[in-house]
Amino acid sequence: MRPAWRNCAREYTVSDNTDPDCSPAMPRIALNATVPDAMEGLRLDQALAELFPEYSRSRLTGWLKAGEVLVDGLMLKPRTRVAGGEQIEIEVDLAPVERDQPSDLGLDILFQDADLIIVNKPAGLVVHPGAGNPDGTLVNGLLHQFPELDLLPRAGLIHRIDKDTSGLLVVARNLESHTELVRAMAERTISRTYRAVCHGALTGGGTIDAPTGRHPKDRLRMTVRPDGRPSVTHYRIHARFAAVTAIDVTLETGRTHQIRVHFAHQRHPLVGDGLYGGRRRIPPGGNENLNQLLTEFPRQALHAMALSFAHPRNGEPVAVSAPLPSDMVQLEKALQDLES
């Protein structure tokens, strides 16, 4: 099994380069890490991407090519293979990371202070700009409402959810908070709870502990595989319906498509999941309204409904919840009506 590297030793400090007699300069950051022995044989640019996942690979490669990355005191090329044990030092002035155009999307901000933001993302909204989605993403909307995020890695986003998953995301507003929140995510002290509706009649809660990785033939999909990354999902029953179950899910790890992959692997795919769910299923005895909802539900029935963690500056508890979106409310009501 490929080892997990998130617990490797690393440091992250920030200094303020502001000159009182000039306009404010960009913040300066210093990153330090030791390459774990388990990374032996990886390209240097790949190792950096694993050590500093909060920065894009293109940004890290740019620093490498500019000579801003020292490996045991030497400037090396991105394709150099690491042996394990090397000392990584990066010290740079942090120029704007996201150069995407701000867009007024009217984002639903449920919490904000000087250090962080919690946004309730609607289903259908892409998180990051990319191929096919150069504009109109969550990042563009955040940059419109909070221009200072232009200086932060990935516009301050600490984690992400799929385009067609709705719900909560936490965003840092400054480098100090970003550092602490990234550390909290890596140490699994940010609690994330989801509501999902899956096919089948689950009899009770439990834990799915199954490593996941990229599908060997379909690069768009993830799958359970013995050489995948450790992936753990906890769940409990919220409500049982005819051949469908509403569940509350808590993530111990946060792998790509983890909830969708785990429940599809258990033969309980999420309602509406076109990638992992197979053909649409109709429960016996369903009425016309419910049957139509289940066959035409436009996305995976998955909503990130709660976040809780210690505030990055003062350690006080932060707990935010987001109500179910209208499509999932309508689905659960139709299921309840069938039971009554």
Protein backbone atom coordinates (compact mmCIF):
# COMPACT_ATOMS: atom_id res chain seq x y z
CA MET A 1 0.00 0.00 0.00
CA ARG A 2 1.34 3.44 -0.91
CA PRO A 3 2.21 5.26 2.32
CA ALA A 4 0.47 8.39 3.57
CA TRP A 5 2.82 11.36 3.78
CA ARG A 6 0.72 14.00 5.43
CA ASN A 7 2.34 13.56 8.82
CA CYS A 8 5.86 14.43 7.60
CA ALA A 9 7.68 17.22 9.42
CA ARG A 10 7.18 20.65 7.88
CA GLU A 11 7.22 24.27 8.95
CA TYR A 12 5.50 27.31 7.52
CA THR A 13 6.24 30.87 8.61
CA VAL A 14 5.07 34.24 7.33
CA SER A 15 6.75 37.62 7.57
CA ASP A 16 5.49 41.07 6.64
CA ASN A 17 7.64 42.93 4.12
CA THR A 18 5.67 46.16 4.42
CA ASP A 19 7.93 49.23 4.19
CA PRO A 20 6.40 52.10 6.23
CA ASP A 21 7.73 54.60 3.67
CA CYS A 22 6.40 52.73 0.63
CA SER A 23 3.30 50.94 -0.55
CA PRO A 24 2.71 47.55 1.11
CA ALA A 25 4.86 44.75 -0.26
CA MET A 26 3.82 41.15 -0.72
CA PRO A 27 4.05 38.88 2.33
CA ARG A 28 7.13 36.67 2.47
CA ILE A 29 6.80 33.00 3.32
CA ALA A 30 9.34 30.42 4.44
CA LEU A 31 8.51 26.73 3.93
CA ASN A 32 10.64 23.93 5.34
CA ALA A 33 10.17 20.19 5.14
CA THR A 34 12.06 16.91 5.26
CA VAL A 35 11.42 14.50 2.40
CA PRO A 36 10.15 11.21 3.92
CA ASP A 37 12.00 8.02 3.01
CA ALA A 38 8.74 6.69 1.54
CA MET A 39 9.02 9.26 -1.26
CA GLU A 40 12.22 7.71 -2.60
CA GLY A 41 12.20 7.74 -6.39
CA LEU A 42 9.63 10.50 -6.84
CA ARG A 43 10.44 13.48 -9.03
CA LEU A 44 11.22 16.58 -7.02
CA ASP A 45 8.18 18.45 -8.37
CA GLN A 46 5.95 15.50 -7.40
CA ALA A 47 7.45 15.38 -3.91
CA LEU A 48 6.85 19.11 -3.43
CA ALA A 49 3.22 18.70 -4.52
CA GLU A 50 2.76 16.06 -1.80
CA LEU A 51 4.62 18.05 0.86
CA PHE A 52 2.83 21.34 0.17
CA PRO A 53 -0.64 20.43 -1.21
CA GLU A 54 -2.00 23.91 -0.46
CA TYR A 55 0.03 25.23 -3.41
CA SER A 56 -0.62 24.29 -7.04
CA ARG A 57 2.00 22.18 -8.81
CA SER A 58 2.49 24.93 -11.39
CA ARG A 59 3.28 27.43 -8.63
CA LEU A 60 5.78 25.04 -6.98
CA THR A 61 7.40 24.24 -10.32
CA GLY A 62 7.70 27.96 -11.02
CA TRP A 63 9.54 28.41 -7.73
CA LEU A 64 11.82 25.50 -8.62
CA LYS A 65 12.72 26.98 -12.00
CA ALA A 66 13.28 30.41 -10.46
CA GLY A 67 15.79 28.96 -7.98
CA GLU A 68 13.57 29.67 -4.95
CA VAL A 69 13.68 26.04 -3.77
CA LEU A 70 16.80 24.67 -2.09
CA VAL A 71 17.29 20.93 -1.60
CA ASP A 72 20.09 20.37 0.92
CA GLY A 73 21.24 23.85 -0.06
CA LEU A 74 21.25 23.13 -3.80
CA MET A 75 19.03 24.33 -6.65
CA LEU A 76 17.81 21.24 -8.54
CA LYS A 77 15.64 20.64 -11.59
CA PRO A 78 11.98 19.56 -11.26
CA ARG A 79 12.71 16.14 -12.77
CA THR A 80 15.42 15.28 -10.24
CA ARG A 81 14.58 12.14 -8.26
CA VAL A 82 14.55 12.37 -4.47
CA ALA A 83 16.08 9.73 -2.22
CA GLY A 84 14.39 10.61 1.06
CA GLY A 85 15.83 12.62 3.92
CA GLU A 86 16.52 15.78 1.91
CA GLN A 87 15.91 19.13 3.58
CA ILE A 88 13.59 21.40 1.56
CA GLU A 89 13.78 25.17 2.02
CA ILE A 90 11.57 27.64 0.15
CA GLU A 91 11.59 31.38 0.82
CA VAL A 92 9.64 33.64 -1.52
CA ASP A 93 7.67 36.84 -1.72
CA LEU A 94 4.09 35.68 -2.14
CA ALA A 95 2.73 37.29 -5.30
CA PRO A 96 -0.96 36.85 -6.14
CA VAL A 97 -1.75 33.19 -6.71
CA GLU A 98 -5.13 33.39 -8.38
CA ARG A 99 -5.24 35.67 -11.41
CA ASP A 100 -8.81 34.85 -12.25
CA GLN A 101 -11.32 37.59 -12.82
CA PRO A 102 -13.67 38.37 -9.92
CA SER A 103 -17.34 37.58 -10.60
CA ASP A 104 -20.37 38.77 -8.65
CA LEU A 105 -22.07 35.46 -7.86
CA GLY A 106 -23.92 36.55 -4.72
CA LEU A 107 -22.35 33.80 -2.63
CA ASP A 108 -24.15 32.59 0.51
CA ILE A 109 -21.70 33.46 3.32
CA LEU A 110 -22.78 31.85 6.58
CA PHE A 111 -19.84 32.96 8.74
CA GLN A 112 -17.06 35.50 8.41
CA ASP A 113 -14.58 37.35 10.58
CA ALA A 114 -11.11 38.77 10.05
CA ASP A 115 -9.56 35.30 9.77
CA LEU A 116 -11.92 33.02 7.93
CA ILE A 117 -15.06 32.63 5.84
CA ILE A 118 -17.54 29.77 5.60
CA VAL A 119 -19.51 29.68 2.36
CA ASN A 120 -22.54 27.56 1.46
CA LYS A 121 -21.86 26.42 -2.13
CA PRO A 122 -24.86 25.62 -4.32
CA ALA A 123 -24.92 22.45 -6.39
CA GLY A 124 -23.68 23.00 -9.92
CA LEU A 125 -21.03 25.56 -9.01
CA VAL A 126 -17.45 24.55 -9.85
CA VAL A 127 -14.95 25.33 -7.08
CA HIS A 128 -11.76 26.14 -9.04
CA PRO A 129 -11.29 27.57 -12.53
CA GLY A 130 -9.92 25.03 -15.00
CA ALA A 131 -10.31 23.58 -18.45
CA GLY A 132 -13.88 24.17 -19.55
CA ASN A 133 -14.57 26.39 -16.54
CA PRO A 134 -12.34 29.47 -16.84
CA ASP A 135 -14.80 31.79 -15.09
CA GLY A 136 -17.92 31.83 -12.95
CA THR A 137 -16.47 29.48 -10.33
CA LEU A 138 -16.56 29.71 -6.54
CA VAL A 139 -13.03 31.15 -6.61
CA ASN A 140 -14.18 33.95 -8.94
CA GLY A 141 -17.06 34.73 -6.60
CA LEU A 142 -14.80 34.76 -3.54
CA LEU A 143 -12.36 37.15 -5.24
CA HIS A 144 -15.24 39.54 -5.97
CA GLN A 145 -16.39 39.66 -2.34
CA PHE A 146 -12.97 39.31 -0.71
CA PRO A 147 -10.23 40.71 -3.01
CA GLU A 148 -7.50 40.03 -0.43
CA LEU A 149 -7.84 36.30 -1.16
CA ASP A 150 -5.87 36.91 -4.36
CA LEU A 151 -2.68 36.61 -2.27
CA LEU A 152 -3.51 33.20 -0.78
CA PRO A 153 -2.96 29.70 -2.13
CA ARG A 154 -6.10 28.64 -4.03
CA ALA A 155 -7.83 31.84 -2.92
CA GLY A 156 -7.77 30.65 0.69
CA LEU A 157 -9.82 27.49 0.15
CA ILE A 158 -8.81 24.81 2.65
CA HIS A 159 -10.71 21.94 1.02
CA ARG A 160 -13.12 21.37 -1.83
CA ILE A 161 -16.31 19.54 -2.73
CA ASP A 162 -17.51 18.26 -6.10
CA LYS A 163 -19.32 20.53 -8.53
CA ASP A 164 -22.66 18.80 -7.96
CA THR A 165 -22.29 18.49 -4.19
CA SER A 166 -23.79 21.37 -2.22
CA GLY A 167 -22.78 22.74 1.13
CA LEU A 168 -20.08 24.19 3.34
CA LEU A 169 -16.48 25.12 2.59
CA VAL A 170 -14.03 26.93 4.86
CA VAL A 171 -11.83 29.69 3.46
CA ALA A 172 -8.87 31.39 5.17
CA ARG A 173 -8.56 35.18 4.90
CA ASN A 174 -4.87 35.53 5.77
CA LEU A 175 -1.71 33.44 5.68
CA GLU A 176 -1.61 32.80 9.41
CA SER A 177 -5.13 31.37 9.41
CA HIS A 178 -4.40 29.44 6.23
CA THR A 179 -1.41 27.79 7.90
CA GLU A 180 -3.41 26.75 10.96
CA LEU A 181 -6.44 25.54 9.01
CA VAL A 182 -4.32 23.50 6.60
CA ARG A 183 -2.62 21.92 9.62
CA ALA A 184 -6.00 21.23 11.25
CA MET A 185 -7.26 19.56 8.08
CA ALA A 186 -4.12 17.41 7.84
CA GLU A 187 -4.48 16.45 11.51
CA ARG A 188 -8.19 15.67 11.00
CA THR A 189 -9.43 18.09 13.63
CA ILE A 190 -11.89 19.77 11.27
CA SER A 191 -15.14 17.82 11.55
CA ARG A 192 -17.19 17.59 8.32
CA THR A 193 -20.68 16.09 8.26
CA TYR A 194 -22.73 15.38 5.14
CA ARG A 195 -26.31 14.36 4.46
CA ALA A 196 -26.67 11.80 1.69
CA VAL A 197 -29.51 9.74 0.27
CA CYS A 198 -28.46 6.34 -0.99
CA HIS A 199 -30.19 3.41 -2.63
CA GLY A 200 -30.98 0.36 -0.56
CA ALA A 201 -32.23 -0.26 2.97
CA LEU A 202 -29.32 0.12 5.37
CA THR A 203 -29.92 -1.58 8.69
CA GLY A 204 -27.64 0.54 10.87
CA GLY A 205 -24.69 2.87 10.99
CA GLY A 206 -21.09 1.87 10.65
CA THR A 207 -17.68 2.61 9.20
CA ILE A 208 -16.34 2.01 5.71
CA ASP A 209 -12.56 1.57 5.80
CA ALA A 210 -11.44 0.96 2.22
CA PRO A 211 -8.47 2.56 0.41
CA THR A 212 -9.33 4.52 -2.72
CA GLY A 213 -7.39 5.57 -5.81
CA ARG A 214 -7.74 6.43 -9.46
CA HIS A 215 -9.64 3.86 -11.56
CA PRO A 216 -7.11 1.95 -13.71
CA LYS A 217 -9.14 2.35 -16.91
CA ASP A 218 -11.41 5.37 -16.41
CA ARG A 219 -9.38 8.41 -15.33
CA LEU A 220 -12.54 10.35 -14.45
CA ARG A 221 -13.43 7.89 -11.71
CA MET A 222 -12.01 6.78 -8.40
CA THR A 223 -12.36 3.26 -7.06
CA VAL A 224 -11.60 1.07 -4.05
CA ARG A 225 -8.21 -0.55 -4.63
CA PRO A 226 -5.73 -2.28 -2.28
CA ASP A 227 -2.89 0.08 -3.23
CA GLY A 228 -5.03 3.21 -2.79
CA ARG A 229 -4.76 5.91 -0.15
CA PRO A 230 -6.32 5.18 3.25
CA SER A 231 -9.97 6.28 3.21
CA VAL A 232 -12.35 6.09 6.17
CA THR A 233 -16.03 7.08 6.20
CA HIS A 234 -18.35 6.93 9.24
CA TYR A 235 -22.13 7.02 8.88
CA ARG A 236 -25.36 6.71 10.82
CA ILE A 237 -28.96 6.34 9.73
CA HIS A 238 -30.98 9.55 9.55
CA ALA A 239 -34.18 8.02 8.12
CA ARG A 240 -35.21 4.80 6.38
CA PHE A 241 -37.60 4.79 3.44
CA ALA A 242 -38.76 2.24 0.89
CA ALA A 243 -35.52 0.92 -0.64
CA VAL A 244 -33.81 4.28 0.02
CA THR A 245 -31.93 5.50 3.12
CA ALA A 246 -31.01 9.01 4.26
CA ILE A 247 -27.70 8.97 6.11
CA ASP A 248 -25.47 11.39 7.99
CA VAL A 249 -21.84 10.89 7.01
CA THR A 250 -18.68 12.05 8.80
CA LEU A 251 -15.34 11.98 7.02
CA GLU A 252 -12.20 10.81 8.78
CA THR A 253 -10.22 11.28 5.56
CA GLY A 254 -11.10 13.48 2.60
CA ARG A 255 -10.24 11.67 -0.62
CA THR A 256 -11.62 12.58 -4.03
CA HIS A 257 -15.23 11.35 -4.40
CA GLN A 258 -14.76 9.40 -1.14
CA ILE A 259 -18.39 9.20 0.00
CA ARG A 260 -19.67 8.42 -3.49
CA VAL A 261 -17.05 5.72 -4.07
CA HIS A 262 -17.47 4.09 -0.66
CA PHE A 263 -21.24 3.74 -0.86
CA ALA A 264 -21.14 2.58 -4.47
CA HIS A 265 -18.60 -0.05 -3.36
CA GLN A 266 -21.09 -1.16 -0.67
CA ARG A 267 -23.74 -1.43 -3.41
CA HIS A 268 -25.61 1.52 -1.99
CA PRO A 269 -24.79 4.28 -4.51
CA LEU A 270 -26.10 7.76 -3.92
CA VAL A 271 -29.35 8.75 -5.56
CA GLY A 272 -28.68 10.72 -8.75
CA ASP A 273 -25.00 9.77 -9.01
CA GLY A 274 -24.47 9.38 -12.73
CA LEU A 275 -20.79 8.49 -12.40
CA TYR A 276 -21.00 5.76 -9.75
CA GLY A 277 -24.68 4.90 -9.47
CA GLY A 278 -25.37 2.84 -12.60
CA ARG A 279 -28.88 2.84 -13.97
CA ARG A 280 -31.58 4.77 -12.13
CA ARG A 281 -33.54 2.69 -9.60
CA ILE A 282 -37.21 2.91 -8.74
CA PRO A 283 -38.36 1.49 -5.37
CA PRO A 284 -41.40 -0.79 -5.40
CA GLY A 285 -44.67 0.93 -4.57
CA GLY A 286 -43.42 4.41 -5.41
CA ASN A 287 -45.90 7.01 -6.58
CA GLU A 288 -45.52 8.98 -9.79
CA ASN A 289 -44.01 12.02 -8.06
CA LEU A 290 -41.36 10.00 -6.24
CA ASN A 291 -40.53 7.90 -9.28
CA GLN A 292 -39.99 11.05 -11.32
CA LEU A 293 -37.80 12.61 -8.62
CA LEU A 294 -35.61 9.52 -8.39
CA THR A 295 -35.21 9.09 -12.14
CA GLU A 296 -34.62 12.79 -12.85
CA PHE A 297 -32.68 13.86 -9.75
CA PRO A 298 -30.04 16.02 -11.43
CA ARG A 299 -27.04 15.31 -9.21
CA GLN A 300 -25.69 13.08 -6.47
CA ALA A 301 -27.88 13.56 -3.39
CA LEU A 302 -25.04 14.84 -1.20
CA HIS A 303 -24.86 17.98 0.95
CA ALA A 304 -22.03 19.17 3.22
CA MET A 305 -24.26 20.26 6.07
CA ALA A 306 -21.97 20.91 9.06
CA LEU A 307 -18.46 22.06 9.90
CA SER A 308 -16.84 22.35 13.31
CA PHE A 309 -13.28 23.18 14.33
CA ALA A 310 -11.17 25.37 16.61
CA HIS A 311 -10.78 28.96 15.46
CA PRO A 312 -7.27 29.36 14.00
CA ARG A 313 -6.48 32.50 16.01
CA ASN A 314 -8.10 32.08 19.42
CA GLY A 315 -8.96 28.39 19.62
CA GLU A 316 -12.64 29.06 20.31
CA PRO A 317 -15.05 26.49 18.82
CA VAL A 318 -16.58 27.33 15.45
CA ALA A 319 -19.66 25.34 14.41
CA VAL A 320 -21.71 26.16 11.32
CA SER A 321 -24.54 24.24 9.67
CA ALA A 322 -26.27 24.73 6.33
CA PRO A 323 -29.91 23.74 5.71
CA LEU A 324 -30.66 21.14 3.09
CA PRO A 325 -31.07 22.62 -0.40
CA SER A 326 -34.52 22.60 -1.95
CA ASP A 327 -33.94 19.60 -4.22
CA MET A 328 -32.99 17.35 -1.29
CA VAL A 329 -35.83 18.73 0.85
CA GLN A 330 -38.24 17.87 -1.95
CA LEU A 331 -36.77 14.38 -2.30
CA GLU A 332 -36.98 13.61 1.42
CA LYS A 333 -40.56 14.96 1.58
CA ALA A 334 -41.61 12.70 -1.29
CA LEU A 335 -40.04 9.74 0.49
CA GLN A 336 -41.82 10.63 3.74
CA ASP A 337 -45.16 10.99 1.92
CA LEU A 338 -44.75 7.50 0.52
CA GLU A 339 -44.30 6.13 4.04
CA SER A 340 -47.34 7.93 5.48
